[in-house]
XYZ file of C-alpha atoms in Angstrom:
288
model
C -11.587 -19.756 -4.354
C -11.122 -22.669 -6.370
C -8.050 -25.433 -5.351
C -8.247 -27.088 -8.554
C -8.058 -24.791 -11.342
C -4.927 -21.849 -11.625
C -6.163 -17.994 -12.380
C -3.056 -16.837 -14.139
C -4.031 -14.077 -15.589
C -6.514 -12.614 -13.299
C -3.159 -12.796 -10.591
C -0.829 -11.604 -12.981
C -2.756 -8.814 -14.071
C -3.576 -7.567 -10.833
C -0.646 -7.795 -9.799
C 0.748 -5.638 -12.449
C -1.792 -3.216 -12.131
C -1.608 -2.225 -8.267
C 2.491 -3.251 -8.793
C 2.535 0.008 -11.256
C 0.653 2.316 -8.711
C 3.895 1.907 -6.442
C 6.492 3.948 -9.220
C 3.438 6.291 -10.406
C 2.767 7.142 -6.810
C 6.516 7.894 -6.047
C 6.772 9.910 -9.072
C 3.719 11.822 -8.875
C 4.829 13.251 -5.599
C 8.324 14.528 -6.571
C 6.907 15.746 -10.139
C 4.986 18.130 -7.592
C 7.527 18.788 -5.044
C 9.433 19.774 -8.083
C 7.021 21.616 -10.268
C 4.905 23.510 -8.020
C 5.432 26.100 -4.619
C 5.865 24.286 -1.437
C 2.211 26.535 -0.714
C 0.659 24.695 -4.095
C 1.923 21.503 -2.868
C 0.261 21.208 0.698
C -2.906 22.406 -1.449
C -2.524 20.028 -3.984
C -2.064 17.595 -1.331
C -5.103 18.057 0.408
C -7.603 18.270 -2.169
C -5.935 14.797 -3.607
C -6.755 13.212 -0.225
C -9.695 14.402 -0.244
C -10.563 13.362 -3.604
C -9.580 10.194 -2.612
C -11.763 10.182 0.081
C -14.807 10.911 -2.596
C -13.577 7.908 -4.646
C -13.725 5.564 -1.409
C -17.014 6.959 -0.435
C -18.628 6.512 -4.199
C -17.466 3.013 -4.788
C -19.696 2.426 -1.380
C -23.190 2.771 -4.176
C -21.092 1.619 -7.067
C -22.371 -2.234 -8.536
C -19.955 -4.903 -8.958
C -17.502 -6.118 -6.893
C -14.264 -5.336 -8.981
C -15.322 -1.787 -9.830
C -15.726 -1.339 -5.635
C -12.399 -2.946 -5.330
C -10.985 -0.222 -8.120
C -12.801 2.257 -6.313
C -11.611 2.058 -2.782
C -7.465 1.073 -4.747
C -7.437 4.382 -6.642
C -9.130 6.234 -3.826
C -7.270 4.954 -0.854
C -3.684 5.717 -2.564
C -4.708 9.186 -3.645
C -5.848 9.421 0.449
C -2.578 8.302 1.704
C -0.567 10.309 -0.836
C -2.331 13.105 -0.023
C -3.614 13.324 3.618
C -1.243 10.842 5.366
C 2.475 11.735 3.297
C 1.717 14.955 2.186
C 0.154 16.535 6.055
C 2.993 15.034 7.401
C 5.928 16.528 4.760
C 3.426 19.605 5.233
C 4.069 19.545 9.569
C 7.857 18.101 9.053
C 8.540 21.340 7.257
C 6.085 23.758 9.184
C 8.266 22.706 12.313
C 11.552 22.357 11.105
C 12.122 18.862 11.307
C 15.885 18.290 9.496
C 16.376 15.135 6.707
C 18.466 12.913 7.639
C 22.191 13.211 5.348
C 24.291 10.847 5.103
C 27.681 12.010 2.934
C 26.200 15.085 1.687
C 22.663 13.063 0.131
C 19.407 13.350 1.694
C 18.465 9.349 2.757
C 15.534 10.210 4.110
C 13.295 12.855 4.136
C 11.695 14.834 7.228
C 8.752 13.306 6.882
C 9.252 9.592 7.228
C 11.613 10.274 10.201
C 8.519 11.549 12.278
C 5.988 9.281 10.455
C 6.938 6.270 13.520
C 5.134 8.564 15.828
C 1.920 7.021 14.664
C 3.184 3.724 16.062
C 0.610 3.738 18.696
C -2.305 4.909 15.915
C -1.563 1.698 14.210
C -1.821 -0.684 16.813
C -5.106 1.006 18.441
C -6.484 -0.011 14.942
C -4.666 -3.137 14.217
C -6.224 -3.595 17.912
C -9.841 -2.803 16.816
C -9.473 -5.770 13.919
C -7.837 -7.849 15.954
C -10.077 -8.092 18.931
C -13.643 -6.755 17.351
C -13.700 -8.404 13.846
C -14.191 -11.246 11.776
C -12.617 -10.810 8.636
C -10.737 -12.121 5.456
C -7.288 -10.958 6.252
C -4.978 -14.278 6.804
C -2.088 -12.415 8.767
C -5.372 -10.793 10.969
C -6.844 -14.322 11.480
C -3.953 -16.186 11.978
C -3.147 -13.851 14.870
C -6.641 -14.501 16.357
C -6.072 -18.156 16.143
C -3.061 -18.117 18.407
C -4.031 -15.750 21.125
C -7.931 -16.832 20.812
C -7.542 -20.369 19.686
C -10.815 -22.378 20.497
C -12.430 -19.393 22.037
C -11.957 -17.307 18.688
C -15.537 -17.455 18.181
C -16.216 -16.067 21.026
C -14.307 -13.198 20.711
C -14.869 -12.407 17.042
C -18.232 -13.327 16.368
C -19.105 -11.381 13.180
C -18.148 -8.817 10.893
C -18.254 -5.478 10.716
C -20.884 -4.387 7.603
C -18.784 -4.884 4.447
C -18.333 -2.365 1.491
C -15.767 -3.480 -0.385
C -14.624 -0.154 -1.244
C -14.041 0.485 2.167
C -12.359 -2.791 2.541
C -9.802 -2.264 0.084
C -9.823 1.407 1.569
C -8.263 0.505 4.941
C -6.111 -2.590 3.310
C -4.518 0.060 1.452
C -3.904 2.183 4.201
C -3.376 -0.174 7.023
C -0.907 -2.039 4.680
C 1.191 0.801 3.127
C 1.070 2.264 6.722
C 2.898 -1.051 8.591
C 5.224 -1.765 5.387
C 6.733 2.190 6.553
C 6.503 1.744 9.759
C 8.838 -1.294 9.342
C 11.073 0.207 6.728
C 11.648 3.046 9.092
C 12.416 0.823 12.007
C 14.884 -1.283 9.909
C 16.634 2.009 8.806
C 17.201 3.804 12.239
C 20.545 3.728 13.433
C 19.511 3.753 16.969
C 17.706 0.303 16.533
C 19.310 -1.683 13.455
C 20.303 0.536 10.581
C 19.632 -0.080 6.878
C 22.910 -2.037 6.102
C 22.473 -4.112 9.570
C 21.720 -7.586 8.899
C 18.391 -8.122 10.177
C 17.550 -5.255 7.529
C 18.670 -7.758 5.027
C 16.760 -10.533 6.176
C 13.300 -8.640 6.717
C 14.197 -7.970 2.715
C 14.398 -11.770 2.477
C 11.821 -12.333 4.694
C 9.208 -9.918 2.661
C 10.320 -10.956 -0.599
C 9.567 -14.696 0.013
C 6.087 -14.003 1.702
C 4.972 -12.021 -1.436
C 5.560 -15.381 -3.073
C 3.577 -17.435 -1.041
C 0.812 -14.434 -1.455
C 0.945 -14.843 -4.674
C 0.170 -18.172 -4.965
C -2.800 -18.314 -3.137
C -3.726 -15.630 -5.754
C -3.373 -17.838 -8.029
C -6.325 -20.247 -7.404
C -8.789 -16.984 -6.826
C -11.015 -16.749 -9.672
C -12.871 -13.269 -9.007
C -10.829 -10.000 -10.245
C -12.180 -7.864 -7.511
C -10.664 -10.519 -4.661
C -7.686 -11.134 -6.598
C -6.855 -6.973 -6.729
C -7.427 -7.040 -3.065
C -5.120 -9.653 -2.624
C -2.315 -7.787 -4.822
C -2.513 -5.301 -2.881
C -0.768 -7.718 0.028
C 1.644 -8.835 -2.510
C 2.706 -5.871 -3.836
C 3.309 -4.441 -0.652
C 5.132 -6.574 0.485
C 7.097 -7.297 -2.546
C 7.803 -3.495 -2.149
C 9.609 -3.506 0.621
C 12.630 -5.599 -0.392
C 13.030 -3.179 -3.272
C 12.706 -0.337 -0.938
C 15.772 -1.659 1.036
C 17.506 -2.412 -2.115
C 16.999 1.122 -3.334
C 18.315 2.183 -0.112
C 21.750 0.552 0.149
C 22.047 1.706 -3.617
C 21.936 -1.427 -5.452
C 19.788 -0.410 -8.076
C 18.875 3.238 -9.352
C 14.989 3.801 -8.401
C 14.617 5.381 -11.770
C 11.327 6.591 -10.184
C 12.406 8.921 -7.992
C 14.084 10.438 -10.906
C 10.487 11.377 -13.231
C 12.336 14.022 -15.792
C 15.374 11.843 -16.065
C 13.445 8.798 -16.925
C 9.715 10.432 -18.685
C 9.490 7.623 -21.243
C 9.950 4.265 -19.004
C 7.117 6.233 -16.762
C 5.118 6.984 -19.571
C 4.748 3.444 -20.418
C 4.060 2.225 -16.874
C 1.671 5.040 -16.528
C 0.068 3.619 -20.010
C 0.022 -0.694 -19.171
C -1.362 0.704 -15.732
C -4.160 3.110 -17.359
C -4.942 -0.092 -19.977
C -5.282 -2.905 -16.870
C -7.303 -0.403 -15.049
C -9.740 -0.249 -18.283
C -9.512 -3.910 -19.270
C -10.357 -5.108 -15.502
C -13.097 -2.023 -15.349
C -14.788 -3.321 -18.200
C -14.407 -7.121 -16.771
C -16.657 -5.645 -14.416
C -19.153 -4.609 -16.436
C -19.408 -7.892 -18.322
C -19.838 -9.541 -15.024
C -22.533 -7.004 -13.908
C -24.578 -7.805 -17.424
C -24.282 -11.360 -17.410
């Protein structure tokens, strides 16, 4: 990371390329949920987690760090989409868990509402990084500086062995997993609700901290570290647009795939072209 020379493009294209996984992921799942059995869904489901998995596991022997990075992206979204949202729709319906309606409209679907279970899942891992590693996350390190402070190197004294795959593997996950947990905190009734105010200003709150993401993305002059850190600052950014797409401001035009094929189509396109473009980047890197 250089301080004296600004990476435009390598942060704006990376942050366009993991910014268009959020709509493709959203559609993909209702273009199923629509298209095939519920039976052919929890199928489909699986087998995309576990390809996912695959992908995560192959980018471990892959060379060159941005095609490792792409690697463990690609592979850790198709693993949450299909073994962490998927087994739970799969179990929310198996059981009988009800949506929650709100004037006749489903606001939120069976399986987020039981998804806060895994509260305690989160924070046993979030407690493992915390407590046993040394790593590159700045919210992870910034926690161990204020409960360690000059012992810190006592406590974390080295890292666990690195893959980058797998790194950008669990960022995926361990992001994507605390941006819903939050979301579906901010939403229930029985704690705030999603028009409450604090809602609003956890919306606020996100939205500015993607900024500040951003611009240390800005002076990183390696693709493969500046994917890793879009994926921070897209999540983040995501989450005032969930909330704003929740208290209907805007149409998530998303959610609505054979309504709105052509918009998709092109984000499905710029997103196949940056992956190409930033996979051959890698290549050049590799050779040279």
């Amino acid at each position: 990371m250089g301080k004296s020379k600004v990476y435009f493009l390598q942060a704006l294209a990376s942050f366009i390329l993991v910014l268009f996984t959020m709509p493709l992921g959203h559609a993909l799942m209702i273009i199923m949920e629509k298209t095939m059995t519920p039976e052919a869904v929890h199928y489909a489901g699986f087998t995309m987690g576990f390809v996912g998995l695959v992908m995560v596991i192959v980018g471990v022997f892959v060379k060159g760090d941005t095609r490792q990075t792409l690697w463990g992206l690609i592979g850790g979204l198709l693993f949450w989409t299909g073994w962490v949202e998927f087994l739970f729709q799969y179990y929310a319906h198996r059981f009988g868990v009800q949506p929650e309606i709100e004037n006749g409209v489903v606001v939120t679907k069976p399986e987020y509402l039981i998804l806060p279970a895994s509260f305690g899942f989160w924070m046993m891992m979030m407690t493992m990084y915390i407590f046993s590693t040394r790593n590159g996350c700045n919210f992870i390190t910034w926690i161990q500086k204020r409960i360690f402070r000059e012992r810190k190197n006592q406590i974390v004294v080295q890292p666990m062995t690195r893959h980058t795959s797998i790194v950008t593997f669990m960022e995926v996950n361990m992001i994507l997993w605390a941006s819903y947990l939050l979301l579906m905190f901010c939403y229930d009734k029985n704690f705030l609700g999603d028009h409450h105010p604090v809602t609003y200003l956890v919306g606020v709150g996100c939205f500015i901290g993607a900024l500040f993401i951003f611009q240390k993305q800005l002076y990183i002059a390696s693709w493969g570290a500046n994917i890793r850190m879009s994926v921070a600052t897209v999540v983040v950014f995501w989450v005032p647009i969930e909330i704003l797409g929740r208290i209907n401001f805007f149409k998530e035009f998303w959610t609505h795939p054979q309504e709105y094929t052509f918009p998709l189509l092109c984000i499905l396109a710029g997103f196949l072209f940056l992956l190409g473009f930033m996979w051959l980047k890698g290549s050049k890197k590799k050779r040279s």
